[in-house]
Amino acid sequence: PEAITVQELANRMAARGGEVVKALFRMGVMATLTQTIDADTAELVVQEFGHRVRRVSESDVELGLEGAADEDTDLQPRPPVVTIMGHVDHGKTSLLDALRKADVAAHEAGGITQHIGAYQVAVPDGGKVTFIDTPGHAAFTAMRSRGAQVTDMVVLVVAADDGVMPQTVEAINHARAANVPLIVAVNKIDKPGVNPDRVRQELLQHEIVVESLGGETQEIEVSATKKINLDKLLEAIALQAEILDLRANPARAAEGTVIESKLDRGRGPVATVLVQKGTLKQGDIVVAGAEWGRVRAMLDDKGRQLKEAPPSLPVEILGLSGVPSAGENFVAVEDEARAREISEFRQRKAREKSSAAAVAGRGTLTDMLA
Ligand code: GDP
Ligand code: MG
């Protein structure tokens, strides 16, 4: 079966289309950018470019920028990455704050918490959990529209006194679209006269069946402000993580997603990135979106300088040439030449995309005039 166009293959390798055409020519295959080549030929080209190949199916070839495919034996358990969602005023921010304070390692750091877009807490059983601190549904949508999948599970906050509301349903749909499991946190149970059973029934109408009703969805009654059952919530997250069997290879070039970024007056471009594969090291050369640079300094959510960041750790990095957008991919590469190449490739791709949009716009105008 035909597998992939030459252009798409080049895109996936972040290589120039012309180089791929040339490589094919050397192999005796004449193809233009828009022509498709079969999976076997694609595999040869990919190897020619020094990447490892993972055949996802007979007809598809998938690879990351730096040769992606990890052997099973290279994979180590990694902490879960959790996003908290729910209706406005149901207690997302309060819960994130309370969980941050529940961090058993916070004392060591002198309790200084620097506000970055994600943080990691150490839990009493020795494990860790990463929370994405952007409780906005918009941020979640923006990431997903860029093809970024950062979260392993969603904690759905539902206030016991208010029940399922429009943004609760929206969050359920987001989790479904992203194909990630939900844990329900029924919040504000400290309030007198609240009825968590009502919440369970309302969730049922949206096909969320909690465990106490015989379903699969874990549900914990909590109070963010009175700090009730936060440990149980963390346990539920740990259990869900165990079920998902989350793993990554720490011994490879780092790859991940930009969570947020800004231009800092004193420090220049600053990006918070989530390392998803490999280990990011101070001094690494990285490409983030179309920006690149050497990681001059790396800080965790407590403002501590780090030399290394393993999978699932969110870190702030300094040293980029510009400000990448949230949801964009970042990858550590072998040298500056490669970084420049990928950066130029991504810039070109972005330009092509916007001019394609412009052409499409002209088409419409022509049609209108005709
Ligand atoms: P968000 O909009 O979902 O981020 O909600 P917030 O965390 O800002 O909380 C909205 C309001 O609910 C605030 O006034 C909180 O103090 C209050 N609140 C949050 N959690 C609880 C809780 O567990 N119990 C009570 N009684 N109030 C809470
Ligand atoms: Mg909030």
PDB file of N, CA and C in Angstrom, residues 179-276:
ATOM      1  N   ASN A 179      -9.108  11.298  25.147  1.00  0.00           N
ATOM      2  CA  ASN A 179      -9.012   9.879  25.491  1.00  0.00           C
ATOM      3  C   ASN A 179      -8.208   9.650  26.777  1.00  0.00           C
ATOM      4  N   VAL A 180      -8.439  10.507  27.756  1.00  0.00           N
ATOM      5  CA  VAL A 180      -7.772  10.321  29.047  1.00  0.00           C
ATOM      6  C   VAL A 180      -8.819  10.065  30.135  1.00  0.00           C
ATOM      7  N   PRO A 181      -8.466   9.254  31.135  1.00  0.00           N
ATOM      8  CA  PRO A 181      -9.434   8.945  32.190  1.00  0.00           C
ATOM      9  C   PRO A 181      -9.698  10.140  33.104  1.00  0.00           C
ATOM     10  N   LEU A 182     -10.856  10.078  33.744  1.00  0.00           N
ATOM     11  CA  LEU A 182     -11.292  11.116  34.674  1.00  0.00           C
ATOM     12  C   LEU A 182     -11.264  10.578  36.100  1.00  0.00           C
ATOM     13  N   ILE A 183     -10.947  11.460  37.035  1.00  0.00           N
ATOM     14  CA  ILE A 183     -11.200  11.170  38.443  1.00  0.00           C
ATOM     15  C   ILE A 183     -12.094  12.306  38.919  1.00  0.00           C
ATOM     16  N   VAL A 184     -13.205  11.963  39.574  1.00  0.00           N
ATOM     17  CA  VAL A 184     -14.113  13.005  40.023  1.00  0.00           C
ATOM     18  C   VAL A 184     -13.746  13.432  41.439  1.00  0.00           C
ATOM     19  N   ALA A 185     -13.555  14.743  41.628  1.00  0.00           N
ATOM     20  CA  ALA A 185     -13.363  15.289  42.969  1.00  0.00           C
ATOM     21  C   ALA A 185     -14.613  16.089  43.308  1.00  0.00           C
ATOM     22  N   VAL A 186     -15.444  15.533  44.172  1.00  0.00           N
ATOM     23  CA  VAL A 186     -16.644  16.262  44.604  1.00  0.00           C
ATOM     24  C   VAL A 186     -16.186  17.204  45.705  1.00  0.00           C
ATOM     25  N   ASN A 187     -16.143  18.493  45.373  1.00  0.00           N
ATOM     26  CA  ASN A 187     -15.535  19.486  46.265  1.00  0.00           C
ATOM     27  C   ASN A 187     -16.575  20.189  47.145  1.00  0.00           C
ATOM     28  N   LYS A 188     -16.092  20.890  48.126  1.00  0.00           N
ATOM     29  CA  LYS A 188     -16.900  21.703  49.056  1.00  0.00           C
ATOM     30  C   LYS A 188     -17.812  20.849  49.926  1.00  0.00           C
ATOM     31  N   ILE A 189     -17.353  19.628  50.263  1.00  0.00           N
ATOM     32  CA  ILE A 189     -18.206  18.780  51.096  1.00  0.00           C
ATOM     33  C   ILE A 189     -18.263  19.273  52.543  1.00  0.00           C
ATOM     34  N   ASP A 190     -17.433  20.292  52.850  1.00  0.00           N
ATOM     35  CA  ASP A 190     -17.502  20.884  54.192  1.00  0.00           C
ATOM     36  C   ASP A 190     -18.722  21.772  54.365  1.00  0.00           C
ATOM     37  N   LYS A 191     -19.331  22.148  53.241  1.00  0.00           N
ATOM     38  CA  LYS A 191     -20.484  23.057  53.334  1.00  0.00           C
ATOM     39  C   LYS A 191     -21.697  22.317  53.907  1.00  0.00           C
ATOM     40  N   PRO A 192     -22.409  22.959  54.825  1.00  0.00           N
ATOM     41  CA  PRO A 192     -23.555  22.273  55.427  1.00  0.00           C
ATOM     42  C   PRO A 192     -24.668  22.018  54.397  1.00  0.00           C
ATOM     43  N   GLY A 193     -25.259  20.838  54.527  1.00  0.00           N
ATOM     44  CA  GLY A 193     -26.439  20.528  53.707  1.00  0.00           C
ATOM     45  C   GLY A 193     -26.156  20.123  52.268  1.00  0.00           C
ATOM     46  N   VAL A 194     -24.875  19.937  51.926  1.00  0.00           N
ATOM     47  CA  VAL A 194     -24.604  19.557  50.529  1.00  0.00           C
ATOM     48  C   VAL A 194     -24.930  18.082  50.304  1.00  0.00           C
ATOM     49  N   ASN A 195     -25.224  17.741  49.044  1.00  0.00           N
ATOM     50  CA  ASN A 195     -25.655  16.392  48.724  1.00  0.00           C
ATOM     51  C   ASN A 195     -24.821  15.785  47.594  1.00  0.00           C
ATOM     52  N   PRO A 196     -23.728  15.095  47.946  1.00  0.00           N
ATOM     53  CA  PRO A 196     -22.856  14.509  46.921  1.00  0.00           C
ATOM     54  C   PRO A 196     -23.580  13.472  46.055  1.00  0.00           C
ATOM     55  N   ASP A 197     -24.632  12.850  46.606  1.00  0.00           N
ATOM     56  CA  ASP A 197     -25.386  11.865  45.820  1.00  0.00           C
ATOM     57  C   ASP A 197     -26.006  12.474  44.579  1.00  0.00           C
ATOM     58  N   ARG A 198     -26.425  13.699  44.725  1.00  0.00           N
ATOM     59  CA  ARG A 198     -27.023  14.403  43.587  1.00  0.00           C
ATOM     60  C   ARG A 198     -25.990  14.535  42.466  1.00  0.00           C
ATOM     61  N   VAL A 199     -24.744  14.862  42.859  1.00  0.00           N
ATOM     62  CA  VAL A 199     -23.661  14.999  41.876  1.00  0.00           C
ATOM     63  C   VAL A 199     -23.464  13.680  41.133  1.00  0.00           C
ATOM     64  N   ARG A 200     -23.466  12.583  41.897  1.00  0.00           N
ATOM     65  CA  ARG A 200     -23.280  11.261  41.277  1.00  0.00           C
ATOM     66  C   ARG A 200     -24.386  10.972  40.264  1.00  0.00           C
ATOM     67  N   GLN A 201     -25.600  11.318  40.626  1.00  0.00           N
ATOM     68  CA  GLN A 201     -26.729  11.091  39.715  1.00  0.00           C
ATOM     69  C   GLN A 201     -26.616  11.953  38.458  1.00  0.00           C
ATOM     70  N   GLU A 202     -26.228  13.209  38.666  1.00  0.00           N
ATOM     71  CA  GLU A 202     -26.090  14.111  37.515  1.00  0.00           C
ATOM     72  C   GLU A 202     -24.987  13.645  36.569  1.00  0.00           C
ATOM     73  N   LEU A 203     -23.910  13.118  37.155  1.00  0.00           N
ATOM     74  CA  LEU A 203     -22.804  12.617  36.327  1.00  0.00           C
ATOM     75  C   LEU A 203     -23.258  11.423  35.496  1.00  0.00           C
ATOM     76  N   LEU A 204     -24.121  10.640  36.101  1.00  0.00           N
ATOM     77  CA  LEU A 204     -24.661   9.455  35.439  1.00  0.00           C
ATOM     78  C   LEU A 204     -25.352   9.834  34.124  1.00  0.00           C
ATOM     79  N   GLN A 205     -26.021  10.980  34.157  1.00  0.00           N
ATOM     80  CA  GLN A 205     -26.706  11.447  32.943  1.00  0.00           C
ATOM     81  C   GLN A 205     -25.721  11.765  31.814  1.00  0.00           C
ATOM     82  N   HIS A 206     -24.455  11.932  32.191  1.00  0.00           N
ATOM     83  CA  HIS A 206     -23.437  12.177  31.167  1.00  0.00           C
ATOM     84  C   HIS A 206     -22.532  10.966  30.993  1.00  0.00           C
ATOM     85  N   GLU A 207     -23.070   9.826  31.383  1.00  0.00           N
ATOM     86  CA  GLU A 207     -22.381   8.541  31.227  1.00  0.00           C
ATOM     87  C   GLU A 207     -21.081   8.439  31.997  1.00  0.00           C
ATOM     88  N   ILE A 208     -20.980   9.222  33.064  1.00  0.00           N
ATOM     89  CA  ILE A 208     -19.857   9.041  33.992  1.00  0.00           C
ATOM     90  C   ILE A 208     -20.415   8.248  35.172  1.00  0.00           C
ATOM     91  N   VAL A 209     -20.007   6.977  35.261  1.00  0.00           N
ATOM     92  CA  VAL A 209     -20.507   6.122  36.334  1.00  0.00           C
ATOM     93  C   VAL A 209     -19.417   5.950  37.383  1.00  0.00           C
ATOM     94  N   VAL A 210     -19.644   6.528  38.560  1.00  0.00           N
ATOM     95  CA  VAL A 210     -18.618   6.449  39.605  1.00  0.00           C
ATOM     96  C   VAL A 210     -18.655   5.082  40.287  1.00  0.00           C
ATOM     97  N   GLU A 211     -17.564   4.786  40.982  1.00  0.00           N
ATOM     98  CA  GLU A 211     -17.412   3.453  41.590  1.00  0.00           C
ATOM     99  C   GLU A 211     -18.550   3.092  42.535  1.00  0.00           C
ATOM    100  N   SER A 212     -19.005   4.062  43.333  1.00  0.00           N
ATOM    101  CA  SER A 212     -20.048   3.745  44.316  1.00  0.00           C
ATOM    102  C   SER A 212     -21.376   3.394  43.636  1.00  0.00           C
ATOM    103  N   LEU A 213     -21.485   3.717  42.365  1.00  0.00           N
ATOM    104  CA  LEU A 213     -22.683   3.328  41.608  1.00  0.00           C
ATOM    105  C   LEU A 213     -22.379   2.140  40.691  1.00  0.00           C
ATOM    106  N   GLY A 214     -21.254   1.494  40.962  1.00  0.00           N
ATOM    107  CA  GLY A 214     -20.917   0.277  40.205  1.00  0.00           C
ATOM    108  C   GLY A 214     -20.085   0.532  38.959  1.00  0.00           C
ATOM    109  N   GLY A 215     -19.656   1.787  38.794  1.00  0.00           N
ATOM    110  CA  GLY A 215     -18.881   2.110  37.586  1.00  0.00           C
ATOM    111  C   GLY A 215     -17.388   2.018  37.800  1.00  0.00           C
ATOM    112  N   GLU A 216     -16.652   2.580  36.859  1.00  0.00           N
ATOM    113  CA  GLU A 216     -15.197   2.465  36.840  1.00  0.00           C
ATOM    114  C   GLU A 216     -14.516   3.752  37.281  1.00  0.00           C
ATOM    115  N   THR A 217     -15.281   4.851  37.309  1.00  0.00           N
ATOM    116  CA  THR A 217     -14.658   6.152  37.567  1.00  0.00           C
ATOM    117  C   THR A 217     -14.441   6.374  39.059  1.00  0.00           C
ATOM    118  N   GLN A 218     -13.201   6.626  39.444  1.00  0.00           N
ATOM    119  CA  GLN A 218     -12.906   6.907  40.844  1.00  0.00           C
ATOM    120  C   GLN A 218     -13.495   8.255  41.222  1.00  0.00           C
ATOM    121  N   GLU A 219     -13.939   8.322  42.468  1.00  0.00           N
ATOM    122  CA  GLU A 219     -14.553   9.565  42.919  1.00  0.00           C
ATOM    123  C   GLU A 219     -14.185   9.771  44.382  1.00  0.00           C
ATOM    124  N   ILE A 220     -13.743  10.984  44.700  1.00  0.00           N
ATOM    125  CA  ILE A 220     -13.332  11.305  46.065  1.00  0.00           C
ATOM    126  C   ILE A 220     -14.074  12.565  46.493  1.00  0.00           C
ATOM    127  N   GLU A 221     -14.618  12.527  47.716  1.00  0.00           N
ATOM    128  CA  GLU A 221     -15.248  13.726  48.259  1.00  0.00           C
ATOM    129  C   GLU A 221     -14.163  14.529  48.957  1.00  0.00           C
ATOM    130  N   VAL A 222     -13.999  15.779  48.551  1.00  0.00           N
ATOM    131  CA  VAL A 222     -12.920  16.585  49.118  1.00  0.00           C
ATOM    132  C   VAL A 222     -13.406  17.965  49.570  1.00  0.00           C
ATOM    133  N   SER A 223     -12.574  18.603  50.340  1.00  0.00           N
ATOM    134  CA  SER A 223     -12.731  20.032  50.570  1.00  0.00           C
ATOM    135  C   SER A 223     -11.363  20.662  50.364  1.00  0.00           C
ATOM    136  N   ALA A 224     -11.285  21.514  49.368  1.00  0.00           N
ATOM    137  CA  ALA A 224     -10.009  22.165  49.059  1.00  0.00           C
ATOM    138  C   ALA A 224      -9.631  23.125  50.176  1.00  0.00           C
ATOM    139  N   THR A 225     -10.610  23.855  50.681  1.00  0.00           N
ATOM    140  CA  THR A 225     -10.294  24.881  51.683  1.00  0.00           C
ATOM    141  C   THR A 225     -10.118  24.285  53.087  1.00  0.00           C
ATOM    142  N   LYS A 226     -10.845  23.222  53.405  1.00  0.00           N
ATOM    143  CA  LYS A 226     -10.691  22.581  54.730  1.00  0.00           C
ATOM    144  C   LYS A 226      -9.690  21.417  54.671  1.00  0.00           C
ATOM    145  N   LYS A 227      -9.118  21.218  53.504  1.00  0.00           N
ATOM    146  CA  LYS A 227      -8.110  20.170  53.293  1.00  0.00           C
ATOM    147  C   LYS A 227      -8.582  18.783  53.724  1.00  0.00           C
ATOM    148  N   ILE A 228      -9.764  18.439  53.290  1.00  0.00           N
ATOM    149  CA  ILE A 228     -10.304  17.109  53.593  1.00  0.00           C
ATOM    150  C   ILE A 228     -10.061  16.168  52.404  1.00  0.00           C
ATOM    151  N   ASN A 229      -9.503  15.003  52.720  1.00  0.00           N
ATOM    152  CA  ASN A 229      -9.308  13.915  51.734  1.00  0.00           C
ATOM    153  C   ASN A 229      -8.358  14.224  50.580  1.00  0.00           C
ATOM    154  N   LEU A 230      -7.467  15.188  50.777  1.00  0.00           N
ATOM    155  CA  LEU A 230      -6.498  15.463  49.707  1.00  0.00           C
ATOM    156  C   LEU A 230      -5.578  14.264  49.499  1.00  0.00           C
ATOM    157  N   ASP A 231      -5.254  13.589  50.628  1.00  0.00           N
ATOM    158  CA  ASP A 231      -4.410  12.388  50.525  1.00  0.00           C
ATOM    159  C   ASP A 231      -5.124  11.305  49.720  1.00  0.00           C
ATOM    160  N   LYS A 232      -6.440  11.195  49.931  1.00  0.00           N
ATOM    161  CA  LYS A 232      -7.208  10.183  49.185  1.00  0.00           C
ATOM    162  C   LYS A 232      -7.215  10.505  47.692  1.00  0.00           C
ATOM    163  N   LEU A 233      -7.308  11.790  47.385  1.00  0.00           N
ATOM    164  CA  LEU A 233      -7.283  12.197  45.978  1.00  0.00           C
ATOM    165  C   LEU A 233      -5.934  11.839  45.349  1.00  0.00           C
ATOM    166  N   LEU A 234      -4.853  12.114  46.072  1.00  0.00           N
ATOM    167  CA  LEU A 234      -3.519  11.768  45.559  1.00  0.00           C
ATOM    168  C   LEU A 234      -3.372  10.252  45.390  1.00  0.00           C
ATOM    169  N   GLU A 235      -3.966   9.494  46.316  1.00  0.00           N
ATOM    170  CA  GLU A 235      -3.940   8.029  46.190  1.00  0.00           C
ATOM    171  C   GLU A 235      -4.690   7.570  44.947  1.00  0.00           C
ATOM    172  N   ALA A 236      -5.835   8.198  44.708  1.00  0.00           N
ATOM    173  CA  ALA A 236      -6.629   7.844  43.525  1.00  0.00           C
ATOM    174  C   ALA A 236      -5.837   8.124  42.249  1.00  0.00           C
ATOM    175  N   ILE A 237      -5.117   9.235  42.257  1.00  0.00           N
ATOM    176  CA  ILE A 237      -4.281   9.592  41.103  1.00  0.00           C
ATOM    177  C   ILE A 237      -3.177   8.552  40.921  1.00  0.00           C
ATOM    178  N   ALA A 238      -2.551   8.165  42.031  1.00  0.00           N
ATOM    179  CA  ALA A 238      -1.476   7.168  41.972  1.00  0.00           C
ATOM    180  C   ALA A 238      -2.006   5.833  41.443  1.00  0.00           C
ATOM    181  N   LEU A 239      -3.198   5.467  41.889  1.00  0.00           N
ATOM    182  CA  LEU A 239      -3.798   4.201  41.433  1.00  0.00           C
ATOM    183  C   LEU A 239      -4.072   4.253  39.936  1.00  0.00           C
ATOM    184  N   GLN A 240      -4.644   5.371  39.500  1.00  0.00           N
ATOM    185  CA  GLN A 240      -4.934   5.532  38.071  1.00  0.00           C
ATOM    186  C   GLN A 240      -3.639   5.483  37.249  1.00  0.00           C
ATOM    187  N   ALA A 241      -2.592   6.081  37.796  1.00  0.00           N
ATOM    188  CA  ALA A 241      -1.293   6.082  37.110  1.00  0.00           C
ATOM    189  C   ALA A 241      -0.768   4.657  36.973  1.00  0.00           C
ATOM    190  N   GLU A 242      -0.973   3.874  38.040  1.00  0.00           N
ATOM    191  CA  GLU A 242      -0.519   2.490  38.008  1.00  0.00           C
ATOM    192  C   GLU A 242      -1.245   1.716  36.909  1.00  0.00           C
ATOM    193  N   ILE A 243      -2.542   1.956  36.827  1.00  0.00           N
ATOM    194  CA  ILE A 243      -3.345   1.290  35.790  1.00  0.00           C
ATOM    195  C   ILE A 243      -2.844   1.674  34.398  1.00  0.00           C
ATOM    196  N   LEU A 244      -2.508   2.952  34.233  1.00  0.00           N
ATOM    197  CA  LEU A 244      -2.054   3.425  32.916  1.00  0.00           C
ATOM    198  C   LEU A 244      -0.632   2.953  32.593  1.00  0.00           C
ATOM    199  N   ASP A 245       0.091   2.531  33.626  1.00  0.00           N
ATOM    200  CA  ASP A 245       1.465   2.041  33.451  1.00  0.00           C
ATOM    201  C   ASP A 245       2.308   3.042  32.638  1.00  0.00           C
ATOM    202  N   LEU A 246       2.420   4.252  33.206  1.00  0.00           N
ATOM    203  CA  LEU A 246       3.086   5.343  32.494  1.00  0.00           C
ATOM    204  C   LEU A 246       4.590   5.169  32.513  1.00  0.00           C
ATOM    205  N   ARG A 247       5.188   5.198  31.348  1.00  0.00           N
ATOM    206  CA  ARG A 247       6.626   4.991  31.245  1.00  0.00           C
ATOM    207  C   ARG A 247       7.254   5.912  30.207  1.00  0.00           C
ATOM    208  N   ALA A 248       8.520   6.177  30.400  1.00  0.00           N
ATOM    209  CA  ALA A 248       9.290   6.935  29.408  1.00  0.00           C
ATOM    210  C   ALA A 248      10.740   6.510  29.523  1.00  0.00           C
ATOM    211  N   ASN A 249      11.480   6.741  28.457  1.00  0.00           N
ATOM    212  CA  ASN A 249      12.909   6.438  28.468  1.00  0.00           C
ATOM    213  C   ASN A 249      13.677   7.681  28.920  1.00  0.00           C
ATOM    214  N   PRO A 250      14.274   7.636  30.105  1.00  0.00           N
ATOM    215  CA  PRO A 250      14.998   8.828  30.570  1.00  0.00           C
ATOM    216  C   PRO A 250      16.359   8.997  29.890  1.00  0.00           C
ATOM    217  N   ALA A 251      16.846   7.914  29.274  1.00  0.00           N
ATOM    218  CA  ALA A 251      18.208   7.939  28.720  1.00  0.00           C
ATOM    219  C   ALA A 251      18.207   8.238  27.230  1.00  0.00           C
ATOM    220  N   ARG A 252      17.712   9.395  26.874  1.00  0.00           N
ATOM    221  CA  ARG A 252      17.738   9.811  25.472  1.00  0.00           C
ATOM    222  C   ARG A 252      17.603  11.335  25.432  1.00  0.00           C
ATOM    223  N   ALA A 253      17.735  11.905  24.250  1.00  0.00           N
ATOM    224  CA  ALA A 253      17.581  13.349  24.113  1.00  0.00           C
ATOM    225  C   ALA A 253      16.165  13.733  24.540  1.00  0.00           C
ATOM    226  N   ALA A 254      16.049  14.843  25.247  1.00  0.00           N
ATOM    227  CA  ALA A 254      14.756  15.255  25.783  1.00  0.00           C
ATOM    228  C   ALA A 254      13.807  15.718  24.692  1.00  0.00           C
ATOM    229  N   GLU A 255      12.537  15.450  24.916  1.00  0.00           N
ATOM    230  CA  GLU A 255      11.491  15.926  24.033  1.00  0.00           C
ATOM    231  C   GLU A 255      10.272  16.208  24.900  1.00  0.00           C
ATOM    232  N   GLY A 256       9.474  17.186  24.519  1.00  0.00           N
ATOM    233  CA  GLY A 256       8.304  17.496  25.324  1.00  0.00           C
ATOM    234  C   GLY A 256       7.501  18.639  24.733  1.00  0.00           C
ATOM    235  N   THR A 257       6.764  19.332  25.601  1.00  0.00           N
ATOM    236  CA  THR A 257       5.832  20.359  25.150  1.00  0.00           C
ATOM    237  C   THR A 257       6.001  21.640  25.957  1.00  0.00           C
ATOM    238  N   VAL A 258       5.872  22.763  25.256  1.00  0.00           N
ATOM    239  CA  VAL A 258       5.895  24.066  25.921  1.00  0.00           C
ATOM    240  C   VAL A 258       4.544  24.268  26.615  1.00  0.00           C
ATOM    241  N   ILE A 259       4.579  24.543  27.919  1.00  0.00           N
ATOM    242  CA  ILE A 259       3.353  24.744  28.693  1.00  0.00           C
ATOM    243  C   ILE A 259       2.954  26.219  28.682  1.00  0.00           C
ATOM    244  N   GLU A 260       3.930  27.078  28.830  1.00  0.00           N
ATOM    245  CA  GLU A 260       3.689  28.523  28.778  1.00  0.00           C
ATOM    246  C   GLU A 260       5.025  29.214  28.524  1.00  0.00           C
ATOM    247  N   SER A 261       4.950  30.478  28.142  1.00  0.00           N
ATOM    248  CA  SER A 261       6.189  31.193  27.869  1.00  0.00           C
ATOM    249  C   SER A 261       5.956  32.682  28.008  1.00  0.00           C
ATOM    250  N   LYS A 262       7.026  33.389  28.187  1.00  0.00           N
ATOM    251  CA  LYS A 262       6.919  34.852  28.309  1.00  0.00           C
ATOM    252  C   LYS A 262       8.263  35.488  28.005  1.00  0.00           C
ATOM    253  N   LEU A 263       8.222  36.784  27.753  1.00  0.00           N
ATOM    254  CA  LEU A 263       9.456  37.540  27.597  1.00  0.00           C
ATOM    255  C   LEU A 263       9.685  38.269  28.913  1.00  0.00           C
ATOM    256  N   ASP A 264      10.716  37.841  29.624  1.00  0.00           N
ATOM    257  CA  ASP A 264      11.010  38.425  30.925  1.00  0.00           C
ATOM    258  C   ASP A 264      12.005  39.565  30.735  1.00  0.00           C
ATOM    259  N   ARG A 265      11.754  40.691  31.408  1.00  0.00           N
ATOM    260  CA  ARG A 265      12.610  41.865  31.265  1.00  0.00           C
ATOM    261  C   ARG A 265      14.077  41.567  31.515  1.00  0.00           C
ATOM    262  N   GLY A 266      14.344  40.917  32.614  1.00  0.00           N
ATOM    263  CA  GLY A 266      15.743  40.674  32.973  1.00  0.00           C
ATOM    264  C   GLY A 266      16.311  39.407  32.364  1.00  0.00           C
ATOM    265  N   ARG A 267      15.456  38.406  32.200  1.00  0.00           N
ATOM    266  CA  ARG A 267      15.973  37.083  31.842  1.00  0.00           C
ATOM    267  C   ARG A 267      15.799  36.723  30.368  1.00  0.00           C
ATOM    268  N   GLY A 268      15.079  37.572  29.633  1.00  0.00           N
ATOM    269  CA  GLY A 268      14.835  37.271  28.222  1.00  0.00           C
ATOM    270  C   GLY A 268      13.716  36.258  28.067  1.00  0.00           C
ATOM    271  N   PRO A 269      13.682  35.548  26.918  1.00  0.00           N
ATOM    272  CA  PRO A 269      12.617  34.565  26.713  1.00  0.00           C
ATOM    273  C   PRO A 269      12.686  33.449  27.764  1.00  0.00           C
ATOM    274  N   VAL A 270      11.549  33.182  28.379  1.00  0.00           N
ATOM    275  CA  VAL A 270      11.463  32.139  29.397  1.00  0.00           C
ATOM    276  C   VAL A 270      10.331  31.203  29.008  1.00  0.00           C
ATOM    277  N   ALA A 271      10.619  29.912  28.976  1.00  0.00           N
ATOM    278  CA  ALA A 271       9.561  28.955  28.633  1.00  0.00           C
ATOM    279  C   ALA A 271       9.457  27.905  29.722  1.00  0.00           C
ATOM    280  N   THR A 272       8.223  27.587  30.102  1.00  0.00           N
ATOM    281  CA  THR A 272       8.009  26.443  30.976  1.00  0.00           C
ATOM    282  C   THR A 272       7.717  25.263  30.071  1.00  0.00           C
ATOM    283  N   VAL A 273       8.548  24.241  30.198  1.00  0.00           N
ATOM    284  CA  VAL A 273       8.359  23.064  29.344  1.00  0.00           C
ATOM    285  C   VAL A 273       8.117  21.840  30.211  1.00  0.00           C
ATOM    286  N   LEU A 274       7.347  20.921  29.661  1.00  0.00           N
ATOM    287  CA  LEU A 274       7.153  19.636  30.311  1.00  0.00           C
ATOM    288  C   LEU A 274       7.995  18.615  29.559  1.00  0.00           C
ATOM    289  N   VAL A 275       8.949  18.022  30.265  1.00  0.00           N
ATOM    290  CA  VAL A 275       9.770  16.979  29.646  1.00  0.00           C
ATOM    291  C   VAL A 275       8.918  15.708  29.580  1.00  0.00           C
ATOM    292  N   GLN A 276       8.753  15.151  28.392  1.00  0.00           N
ATOM    293  CA  GLN A 276       7.914  13.962  28.248  1.00  0.00           C
ATOM    294  C   GLN A 276       8.716  12.703  27.919  1.00  0.00           C
TER     295      GLN A 276
END
